[in-house]
Each structure stands twice: as C-alpha cells, then as structure tokens.
CSV table of C-alpha atoms in Angstrom, one decimal:
chain,number,residue,atom,x,y,z
A,1,UNK,CA,3.4,8.7,16.3
A,2,UNK,CA,1.6,10.7,14.3
A,3,UNK,CA,1.1,14.0,15.6
A,4,UNK,CA,-2.3,15.8,16.6
A,5,UNK,CA,-2.2,18.7,14.5
A,6,UNK,CA,-1.7,16.2,11.4
A,7,UNK,CA,-4.0,14.2,12.7
A,8,UNK,CA,-6.6,16.9,12.8
A,9,UNK,CA,-5.4,18.6,9.4
A,10,UNK,CA,-6.6,15.2,7.7
A,11,UNK,CA,-10.0,14.6,9.1
A,12,UNK,CA,-10.4,18.7,8.1
A,13,UNK,CA,-10.2,17.3,4.3
A,14,UNK,CA,-12.7,14.3,5.1
A,15,UNK,CA,-14.8,16.7,6.4
A,16,UNK,CA,-14.7,18.9,3.7
A,17,UNK,CA,-14.6,15.8,0.4
A,18,UNK,CA,-17.6,14.1,2.3
A,19,UNK,CA,-19.5,18.0,1.6
A,20,UNK,CA,-17.5,17.7,-1.6
A,21,UNK,CA,-20.8,17.3,-3.9
A,22,UNK,CA,-18.1,13.7,-5.1
A,23,UNK,CA,-20.3,10.5,-6.9
A,24,UNK,CA,-19.5,7.8,-5.3
A,25,UNK,CA,-16.9,6.2,-6.6
A,26,UNK,CA,-14.0,9.7,-6.2
A,27,UNK,CA,-15.3,10.6,-2.8
A,28,UNK,CA,-14.4,6.4,-1.7
A,29,UNK,CA,-11.5,6.3,-3.8
A,30,UNK,CA,-10.3,10.3,-2.1
A,31,UNK,CA,-12.0,10.2,1.0
A,32,UNK,CA,-9.6,6.5,1.3
A,33,UNK,CA,-6.5,8.3,0.4
A,34,UNK,CA,-6.3,10.9,2.8
A,35,UNK,CA,-7.5,7.8,5.8
A,36,UNK,CA,-3.6,5.8,4.5
A,37,UNK,CA,-1.4,9.1,4.9
A,38,UNK,CA,-2.4,8.6,8.6
A,39,UNK,CA,-3.6,5.1,8.7
A,40,UNK,CA,-1.3,2.8,6.6
A,41,UNK,CA,-2.9,-0.2,4.7
A,42,UNK,CA,-2.6,-1.8,2.6
A,43,UNK,CA,-5.7,-3.7,1.9
A,44,UNK,CA,-8.8,-1.2,2.3
A,45,UNK,CA,-12.6,-1.2,1.7
A,46,UNK,CA,-15.2,0.9,1.6
A,47,UNK,CA,-19.1,-0.8,0.9
A,48,UNK,CA,-22.0,0.5,0.9
A,49,UNK,CA,-24.7,-0.9,3.2
A,50,UNK,CA,-28.5,-1.2,2.4
A,51,UNK,CA,-30.0,0.5,5.9
A,52,UNK,CA,-32.9,-1.6,5.9
A,53,UNK,CA,-31.3,-5.0,6.0
A,54,UNK,CA,-27.4,-4.0,7.0
A,55,UNK,CA,-26.3,-5.6,4.0
A,56,UNK,CA,-23.7,-5.1,1.3
A,57,UNK,CA,-25.0,-3.7,-1.6
A,58,UNK,CA,-21.0,-2.5,-3.9
A,59,UNK,CA,-17.6,-1.4,-2.8
A,60,UNK,CA,-14.6,-0.7,-3.6
A,61,UNK,CA,-11.5,-1.6,-2.5
A,62,UNK,CA,-7.7,-3.3,-3.1
A,63,UNK,CA,-5.6,-5.9,-2.2
A,64,UNK,CA,-7.8,-8.5,-1.8
A,65,UNK,CA,-8.4,-11.4,-3.9
A,66,UNK,CA,-11.3,-11.0,-6.5
A,67,UNK,CA,-12.5,-14.5,-6.7
A,68,UNK,CA,-12.7,-14.5,-2.7
A,69,UNK,CA,-15.3,-12.2,-2.9
A,70,UNK,CA,-18.2,-14.5,-3.1
A,71,UNK,CA,-16.8,-16.6,0.1
A,72,UNK,CA,-16.2,-13.6,1.9
A,73,UNK,CA,-19.6,-13.0,1.7
A,74,UNK,CA,-20.7,-15.9,3.1
A,75,UNK,CA,-18.5,-15.5,6.0
A,76,UNK,CA,-20.1,-12.1,6.9
A,77,UNK,CA,-23.8,-13.6,6.3
A,78,UNK,CA,-24.2,-17.0,7.2
A,79,UNK,CA,-20.9,-17.8,9.6
A,80,UNK,CA,-19.9,-16.9,12.7
A,81,UNK,CA,-17.7,-14.9,12.8
A,82,UNK,CA,-15.9,-11.5,15.0
A,83,UNK,CA,-17.0,-8.0,14.0
A,84,UNK,CA,-19.2,-9.0,11.6
A,85,UNK,CA,-20.5,-5.5,10.0
A,86,UNK,CA,-24.4,-5.8,11.8
A,87,UNK,CA,-22.7,-6.2,15.0
A,88,UNK,CA,-20.3,-3.5,14.6
A,89,UNK,CA,-23.5,-1.1,13.1
A,90,UNK,CA,-25.5,-2.0,16.6
A,91,UNK,CA,-22.1,0.0,19.2
A,92,UNK,CA,-21.0,2.6,20.2
A,93,UNK,CA,-17.7,3.6,19.0
A,94,UNK,CA,-19.0,1.4,16.1
A,95,UNK,CA,-15.4,0.0,14.8
A,96,UNK,CA,-14.1,-3.2,16.1
A,97,UNK,CA,-9.8,-4.7,15.8
A,98,UNK,CA,-10.3,-8.1,14.8
A,99,UNK,CA,-6.9,-9.2,17.2
A,100,UNK,CA,-8.8,-7.7,20.2
A,101,UNK,CA,-12.3,-9.2,19.3
A,102,UNK,CA,-10.4,-12.6,18.4
A,103,UNK,CA,-8.5,-12.3,22.6
A,104,UNK,CA,-5.0,-12.1,20.3
A,105,UNK,CA,-5.4,-15.3,18.3
A,106,UNK,CA,-7.2,-13.9,15.2
A,107,UNK,CA,-6.8,-17.5,13.7
A,108,UNK,CA,-9.8,-18.0,15.6
A,109,UNK,CA,-11.8,-15.9,12.8
A,110,UNK,CA,-13.1,-17.7,9.6
A,111,UNK,CA,-12.4,-14.9,7.8
A,112,UNK,CA,-9.2,-14.1,8.5
A,113,UNK,CA,-7.9,-17.6,8.2
A,114,UNK,CA,-9.9,-18.3,4.0
A,115,UNK,CA,-9.6,-14.4,3.1
A,116,UNK,CA,-6.9,-12.5,5.1
A,117,UNK,CA,-4.0,-15.1,5.6
A,118,UNK,CA,-4.1,-16.3,2.0
A,119,UNK,CA,-3.5,-12.4,0.6
A,120,UNK,CA,-1.2,-11.9,3.1
A,121,UNK,CA,-3.0,-9.8,5.0
A,122,UNK,CA,-3.5,-10.0,9.2
A,123,UNK,CA,-4.4,-7.8,11.8
A,124,UNK,CA,-8.2,-5.5,10.8
A,125,UNK,CA,-9.8,-2.6,11.2
A,126,UNK,CA,-13.3,-2.7,10.6
A,127,UNK,CA,-16.0,0.3,11.3
A,128,UNK,CA,-19.5,0.8,10.6
A,129,UNK,CA,-20.7,4.3,9.0
A,130,UNK,CA,-23.5,5.1,10.5
A,131,UNK,CA,-25.1,8.3,10.8
A,132,UNK,CA,-28.9,9.3,12.9
A,133,UNK,CA,-29.3,5.4,13.1
A,134,UNK,CA,-29.1,4.6,9.6
A,135,UNK,CA,-25.7,2.5,8.5
A,136,UNK,CA,-24.7,3.7,4.8
A,137,UNK,CA,-21.3,1.8,4.8
A,138,UNK,CA,-18.9,0.0,5.4
A,139,UNK,CA,-14.7,0.6,6.6
A,140,UNK,CA,-12.6,-2.0,5.9
A,141,UNK,CA,-8.5,-2.0,6.6
A,142,UNK,CA,-5.9,-4.7,6.9
A,143,UNK,CA,-2.5,-4.6,7.5
A,144,UNK,CA,0.5,-7.3,6.5
A,145,UNK,CA,2.8,-8.6,9.3
A,146,UNK,CA,5.6,-6.6,8.8
A,147,UNK,CA,3.3,-3.1,9.3
A,148,UNK,CA,2.1,-4.4,12.5
A,149,UNK,CA,-1.2,-4.4,14.2
A,150,UNK,CA,-3.5,-1.3,14.4
A,151,UNK,CA,-4.1,0.5,17.7
A,152,UNK,CA,-6.5,1.4,19.6
A,153,UNK,CA,-5.6,5.5,19.1
A,154,UNK,CA,-6.2,5.0,15.0
A,155,UNK,CA,-8.7,3.3,16.0
A,156,UNK,CA,-10.3,6.6,18.3
A,157,UNK,CA,-9.9,8.5,15.0
A,158,UNK,CA,-11.1,6.4,13.1
A,159,UNK,CA,-14.5,6.5,15.0
A,160,UNK,CA,-14.5,10.0,15.1
A,161,UNK,CA,-14.4,10.2,10.9
A,162,UNK,CA,-17.5,7.2,11.0
A,163,UNK,CA,-20.6,9.6,11.0
A,164,UNK,CA,-18.5,11.8,8.1
A,165,UNK,CA,-18.6,9.5,5.9
A,166,UNK,CA,-21.3,7.5,6.9
A,167,UNK,CA,-23.2,11.2,5.9
A,168,UNK,CA,-21.0,11.9,3.0
A,169,UNK,CA,-22.2,8.5,1.1
A,170,UNK,CA,-25.4,9.4,2.2
A,171,UNK,CA,-26.1,12.1,0.2
A,172,UNK,CA,-23.3,10.6,-2.7
A,173,UNK,CA,-26.5,7.9,-3.3
A,174,UNK,CA,-28.5,10.6,-4.1
A,175,UNK,CA,-26.8,12.7,-5.6
A,176,UNK,CA,-25.5,9.8,-8.3
A,177,UNK,CA,-29.2,9.5,-8.7
A,178,UNK,CA,-30.4,12.5,-9.3
A,179,UNK,CA,-34.3,11.7,-10.3
A,180,UNK,CA,-35.4,11.2,-7.1
A,181,UNK,CA,-38.5,9.1,-6.5
A,182,UNK,CA,-41.5,11.2,-4.9
A,183,UNK,CA,-42.8,9.0,-2.0
A,184,UNK,CA,-44.3,10.6,1.1
A,185,UNK,CA,-41.7,9.0,2.8
A,186,UNK,CA,-38.7,9.3,0.2
A,187,UNK,CA,-35.4,11.5,0.2
A,188,UNK,CA,-36.2,14.7,-1.5
A,189,UNK,CA,-33.8,17.1,-3.3
A,190,UNK,CA,-33.4,21.1,-4.3
A,191,UNK,CA,-30.9,22.4,-6.7
A,192,UNK,CA,-29.9,26.2,-5.8
A,193,UNK,CA,-27.7,28.1,-7.4
A,194,UNK,CA,-25.0,29.9,-5.7
A,195,UNK,CA,-26.3,33.1,-4.8
A,196,UNK,CA,-29.6,30.1,-3.1
A,197,UNK,CA,-31.4,30.7,-6.1
A,198,UNK,CA,-33.9,27.3,-6.8
A,199,UNK,CA,-33.2,25.4,-10.1
A,200,UNK,CA,-34.3,22.6,-9.3
A,201,UNK,CA,-36.9,20.1,-6.9
A,202,UNK,CA,-38.6,16.9,-6.3
A,203,UNK,CA,-42.2,16.7,-5.5
A,204,UNK,CA,-41.3,15.2,-2.2
A,205,UNK,CA,-38.4,18.3,-1.1
A,206,UNK,CA,-41.6,20.9,-1.9
A,207,UNK,CA,-43.7,18.5,0.3
A,208,UNK,CA,-40.8,19.3,2.4
A,209,UNK,CA,-40.1,22.3,2.4
A,210,UNK,CA,-43.5,23.1,2.8
A,211,UNK,CA,-43.7,21.3,6.8
A,212,UNK,CA,-40.6,23.3,7.1
A,213,UNK,CA,-41.8,26.0,6.4
A,214,UNK,CA,-44.5,25.5,9.1
A,215,UNK,CA,-42.7,26.0,11.4
A,216,UNK,CA,-41.4,29.3,10.7
A,217,UNK,CA,-43.5,33.1,9.9
A,218,UNK,CA,-45.1,34.1,6.9
A,219,UNK,CA,-42.6,36.8,6.4
A,220,UNK,CA,-39.2,35.1,6.0
A,221,UNK,CA,-37.2,34.3,3.7
A,222,UNK,CA,-38.8,31.5,0.8
A,223,UNK,CA,-36.4,29.2,1.8
A,224,UNK,CA,-36.2,27.3,5.6
A,225,UNK,CA,-33.7,28.2,7.8
A,226,UNK,CA,-32.4,25.6,8.4
A,227,UNK,CA,-31.7,25.4,3.9
A,228,UNK,CA,-29.7,28.8,5.2
A,229,UNK,CA,-28.0,27.3,7.5
A,230,UNK,CA,-26.5,23.6,6.0
A,231,UNK,CA,-25.8,26.3,2.6
A,232,UNK,CA,-24.3,28.7,5.0
A,233,UNK,CA,-22.4,25.5,6.8
A,234,UNK,CA,-21.1,24.7,3.4
A,235,UNK,CA,-19.7,28.0,2.5
A,236,UNK,CA,-18.5,28.3,5.7
A,237,UNK,CA,-17.0,24.4,5.3
A,238,UNK,CA,-15.3,25.7,2.2
A,239,UNK,CA,-13.5,29.2,2.9
A,240,UNK,CA,-11.9,28.3,6.6
A,241,UNK,CA,-8.2,26.9,7.8
A,242,UNK,CA,-10.0,24.5,9.8
A,243,UNK,CA,-13.0,22.7,9.5
A,244,UNK,CA,-14.7,21.5,12.6
A,245,UNK,CA,-16.7,18.5,12.4
A,246,UNK,CA,-19.7,20.3,13.6
A,247,UNK,CA,-19.4,22.8,10.4
A,248,UNK,CA,-21.3,20.0,8.7
A,249,UNK,CA,-22.8,20.9,6.8
A,250,UNK,CA,-26.5,18.4,8.2
A,251,UNK,CA,-29.2,19.9,10.5
A,252,UNK,CA,-32.3,17.6,12.0
A,253,UNK,CA,-34.9,19.3,12.3
A,254,UNK,CA,-38.7,18.1,14.6
A,255,UNK,CA,-41.6,19.1,12.0
A,256,UNK,CA,-45.2,20.0,13.7
A,257,UNK,CA,-46.4,16.3,13.8
A,258,UNK,CA,-42.9,15.4,16.1
A,259,UNK,CA,-41.3,13.9,13.7
A,260,UNK,CA,-37.7,14.4,12.2
A,261,UNK,CA,-36.5,15.5,9.3
A,262,UNK,CA,-32.4,15.3,8.1
A,263,UNK,CA,-31.7,18.6,5.7
A,264,UNK,CA,-28.1,18.6,3.9
A,265,UNK,CA,-25.9,20.5,1.1
A,266,UNK,CA,-23.2,19.2,-0.7
A,267,UNK,CA,-21.5,20.9,-3.6
A,268,UNK,CA,-22.6,20.8,-7.7
A,269,UNK,CA,-20.2,21.7,-9.7
A,270,UNK,CA,-21.2,21.9,-13.6
A,271,UNK,CA,-19.5,20.5,-16.8
A,272,UNK,CA,-19.3,24.4,-18.0
A,273,UNK,CA,-18.1,24.8,-14.2
A,274,UNK,CA,-21.2,26.9,-12.7
A,275,UNK,CA,-21.0,26.1,-9.1
A,276,UNK,CA,-25.2,24.7,-7.5
A,277,UNK,CA,-25.8,23.9,-4.4
A,278,UNK,CA,-27.6,20.4,-3.7
A,279,UNK,CA,-29.8,20.2,-0.3
A,280,UNK,CA,-31.0,16.6,0.7
A,281,UNK,CA,-33.9,16.3,2.8
A,282,UNK,CA,-35.3,13.1,4.0
A,283,UNK,CA,-36.1,11.1,7.2
A,284,UNK,CA,-32.6,10.2,9.0
A,285,UNK,CA,-34.2,7.0,10.1
A,286,UNK,CA,-32.8,4.9,7.0
A,287,UNK,CA,-35.7,2.7,4.9
A,288,UNK,CA,-37.9,0.7,4.9
A,289,UNK,CA,-37.4,-3.1,4.4
A,290,UNK,CA,-37.3,-3.0,1.1
A,291,UNK,CA,-40.8,-4.4,-1.2
A,292,UNK,CA,-39.0,-6.9,-2.8
A,293,UNK,CA,-38.0,-9.0,-0.2
A,294,UNK,CA,-41.2,-8.9,1.2
A,295,UNK,CA,-43.4,-9.8,-2.1
A,296,UNK,CA,-41.2,-12.7,-3.1
A,297,UNK,CA,-41.9,-14.2,0.4
A,298,UNK,CA,-45.6,-13.0,1.2
A,299,UNK,CA,-44.4,-11.8,3.8
A,300,UNK,CA,-47.3,-9.9,6.3
A,301,UNK,CA,-46.6,-6.2,6.5
A,302,UNK,CA,-45.5,-7.9,10.8
A,303,UNK,CA,-43.7,-10.4,9.7
A,304,UNK,CA,-42.2,-7.7,7.2
A,305,UNK,CA,-41.3,-6.5,10.5
A,306,UNK,CA,-39.9,-9.4,12.1
A,307,UNK,CA,-37.4,-10.3,9.7
A,308,UNK,CA,-36.4,-7.3,8.6
A,309,UNK,CA,-35.0,-6.6,12.7
A,310,UNK,CA,-34.0,-10.2,12.5
A,311,UNK,CA,-31.9,-9.2,9.4
A,312,UNK,CA,-30.3,-6.2,12.2
A,313,UNK,CA,-29.5,-9.2,14.4
A,314,UNK,CA,-32.0,-8.1,16.5
A,315,UNK,CA,-32.5,-11.1,19.5
A,316,UNK,CA,-36.0,-12.4,19.8
A,317,UNK,CA,-35.7,-10.3,23.7
A,318,UNK,CA,-34.8,-7.0,21.4
A,319,UNK,CA,-37.7,-7.6,18.5
A,320,UNK,CA,-40.6,-7.5,21.3
A,321,UNK,CA,-39.2,-4.3,23.2
A,322,UNK,CA,-39.1,-2.9,19.8
A,323,UNK,CA,-42.7,-4.0,18.7
A,324,UNK,CA,-44.6,-3.7,21.9
A,325,UNK,CA,-45.1,-7.3,21.6
A,326,UNK,CA,-44.1,-10.5,24.0
A,327,UNK,CA,-40.7,-12.8,23.1
A,328,UNK,CA,-43.2,-15.7,22.6
A,329,UNK,CA,-45.1,-14.1,19.5
A,330,UNK,CA,-41.8,-12.7,17.9
A,331,UNK,CA,-40.5,-16.1,18.6
A,332,UNK,CA,-44.2,-17.9,17.2
A,333,UNK,CA,-43.9,-15.6,13.4
A,334,UNK,CA,-40.4,-16.0,12.6
A,335,UNK,CA,-41.9,-19.5,12.8
A,336,UNK,CA,-43.5,-18.4,9.9
A,337,UNK,CA,-41.8,-16.7,8.5
A,338,UNK,CA,-39.1,-19.4,8.2
A,339,UNK,CA,-41.6,-21.4,6.9
A,340,UNK,CA,-41.9,-19.3,3.7
A,341,UNK,CA,-38.3,-18.8,2.8
A,342,UNK,CA,-38.1,-22.3,3.3
A,343,UNK,CA,-35.0,-21.7,6.1
A,344,UNK,CA,-35.0,-23.2,9.3
A,345,UNK,CA,-32.9,-20.7,11.9
A,346,UNK,CA,-32.4,-17.2,11.6
A,347,UNK,CA,-28.6,-17.4,10.5
A,348,UNK,CA,-30.4,-19.6,6.8
A,349,UNK,CA,-32.9,-17.2,6.7
A,350,UNK,CA,-29.7,-14.1,6.5
A,351,UNK,CA,-27.7,-16.3,3.8
A,352,UNK,CA,-31.0,-17.4,1.7
A,353,UNK,CA,-32.2,-13.7,1.8
A,354,UNK,CA,-28.9,-11.5,0.9
A,355,UNK,CA,-27.9,-14.5,-1.8
A,356,UNK,CA,-30.9,-14.5,-3.2
A,357,UNK,CA,-32.0,-10.5,-3.5
A,358,UNK,CA,-27.9,-9.2,-2.9
A,359,UNK,CA,-25.6,-11.6,-4.2
A,360,UNK,CA,-27.2,-11.9,-8.4
A,361,UNK,CA,-27.3,-7.9,-8.1
A,362,UNK,CA,-23.8,-7.8,-6.7
A,363,UNK,CA,-22.8,-9.3,-9.5
A,364,UNK,CA,-24.4,-7.4,-11.9
A,365,UNK,CA,-22.9,-4.1,-10.9
A,366,UNK,CA,-26.8,-3.1,-10.2
A,367,UNK,CA,-26.2,0.9,-9.3
A,368,UNK,CA,-27.7,1.9,-5.7
A,369,UNK,CA,-30.6,4.0,-5.1
A,370,UNK,CA,-30.8,7.2,-2.9
A,371,UNK,CA,-33.1,5.0,0.0
A,372,UNK,CA,-29.9,2.8,0.1
A,373,UNK,CA,-31.5,0.1,-2.3
A,374,UNK,CA,-30.2,-1.7,-5.6
A,375,UNK,CA,-31.6,1.1,-7.9
A,376,UNK,CA,-34.6,-0.2,-10.9
A,377,UNK,CA,-32.0,-0.9,-14.2
A,378,UNK,CA,-32.2,2.1,-17.0
C-alpha cells in the first residue's frame, strides 16, 4: 500500500513537469516514470488525440508488440469493445478499469484477447486526458497477471491527474511548433523574458492580448492581469515545496463578447541557459473538424458538424440536442454523409475516416500541430 504522502509527492512532481515547458516526448517519458513509481505497470502508452474527432494522432509507449499496432487501432475505431478512449472522454471521471468494465471476464474484450493477452499483459487501466472540455490525449496502463489488478484507489489517483497531464500535453504541442498559425480562433504564443519583458509573439497572440486588455483599466501594466497571474503561479509552482493542483499555471477568462479563452504558462530554457516563459492563449473548447476531412468528402457545414459529433460518439438524440434540430433531421443528414463517404453505419464511418485520414499519417510519423491535427510537412 502506497502512503498518501507518497502519492501527494509524486502528484506534485507531475504537476511541476506539466508546467516545465518540456517537449512532448520528454514530458511523456518523465510523467510516466513518476506514475510508475506508485502505479506499477509492465505496459504503458500515452497518446495524443485530435480533439475534433477523438482519434489518435501519435503515441509513445512500452510493452506492446509493434506488429499489433494496426489491429489495435482497428479495434479502437471499427469494432465494439470496452473503455474506448472516445467513450472515456465523455465520462466523469474519464478513467476505466477493464476488469471492472467486463464484469471480471476480460475474454469479452477483443482488445484483451488479441493485443494484451498475447503480449503477456492482463489488467488494464485507461484514461482520457481532458481539460476545459477538450480531449488532448489518452493514457493506457497494463499489468501482467502476476502483478495483480489495478485498484479503485489507483484509478482515483490517476483520475485526479488527467486534467494536469492534458494541459501539459496541450502546451507541449504548441511549444513543439513555435511558428503558430495565425487564425482568428487559433492558439497564440507569447515569449517573455524571465523579468516579464515581451520577446516575441504571434499575430494571433497580439489579437488575444488586445481583447484581454479591454477588460482592464488603461493604467494597468502592459500585459493583461491573467498573464501575470499564470506566470506568478508558474514561479510559485517552481519555488514551492508542495505543488497543489490549484497552482497549475493555467487560467480561464471570459471576454467582453462572452467567449472564454484559456491562458497557460510554461517554462522555457534556451540552449545558452537563458530562462524564458511561454504563454499560450487559446480557445479552451478544442479544435474544429479538420478541414481536410470536410474537403475530402465534400461535406456541407451542417454535414460536417454532424459527422464530427458522430465521430466523437454522440447518439442521434444527443446530436439533435447539441445542434437544436430534430433527431429526424440528424438521421437525414447522416444518410447523406454515409452516401458521400461510401459507408453504411456509424462504425464504418469512424473506421474509414481513421483509415484514410489518420492511419497513413501515423505510420509516416507526421508531427502534430498546435490544434491537435497533423502539422503540414516542412
């Protein structure tokens, strides 16, 4: 039994790592090293997920047979199974134990039969990494039979870290791609010196800062209060002996037009050892459906909306409620979507979109952009 004090120490370390400005690979490996100190596992994976479609875009892990990756993804998106990441992303908490989901009979899971058991792995703990309503990643932990099953206490501890890891993973995607695309709704990036002097910023960041300054008196500092607040939290996090979750360097602000944006700070250190701070400003509600998918199938705006919600696992009734239309209208649009894409069911739609739009890029090792979609090749 791991002591509560030990769990708190490891959680503090993970919180610090997620605000430290590490690149994605380093962040994933260091976070997993800390997790395994208190939640031992023989197999693990942390993946990035496109928040628009809840489909995997990259993964780093150990303990899986490489030749099974294609089948793993096919099961995840084309066939029924337990604790799929897209399903977990819609739950609170967004964590699931395979033994519990299958009622103790893990043979009921195709993933367990075809992927886990042949690799000598047994029980599985999965989590969707969601922050501000958008899923940016997934966590998969597996144990051999001799290591025993995951406990509810372990699942609860992981659940308490999902938002922190999601925010860290999200920040890493922006910091890994410093040339941020300037779009009205896209993420903005500001680089500050350690004494809070602006060094560089994207055009989008400048626009976001202007909107934030409209909330404040003219005599206040050159940067909006929320920027100073998240940088102060970052410094407190770096300097404190105990890192509480509420110290995560991330804040949300409602703009004059009613729209919400998220502001987050991460530490940067240049090759010459100079300390800087990266401030990321972005809408917190996830990316829009990747334009490539829309153009590939000539979907209208409404068809694209319904396709996106279908890919995210919403039922016809839920889609109707979300869009303010009738279930019959949703079904009519879905029929058209199925015809254009050349499928006959929701499962076939998800499988085909993944196979045609995501799998080739995954195999090619294509990088991920700040919006969660694959970055354009250099």
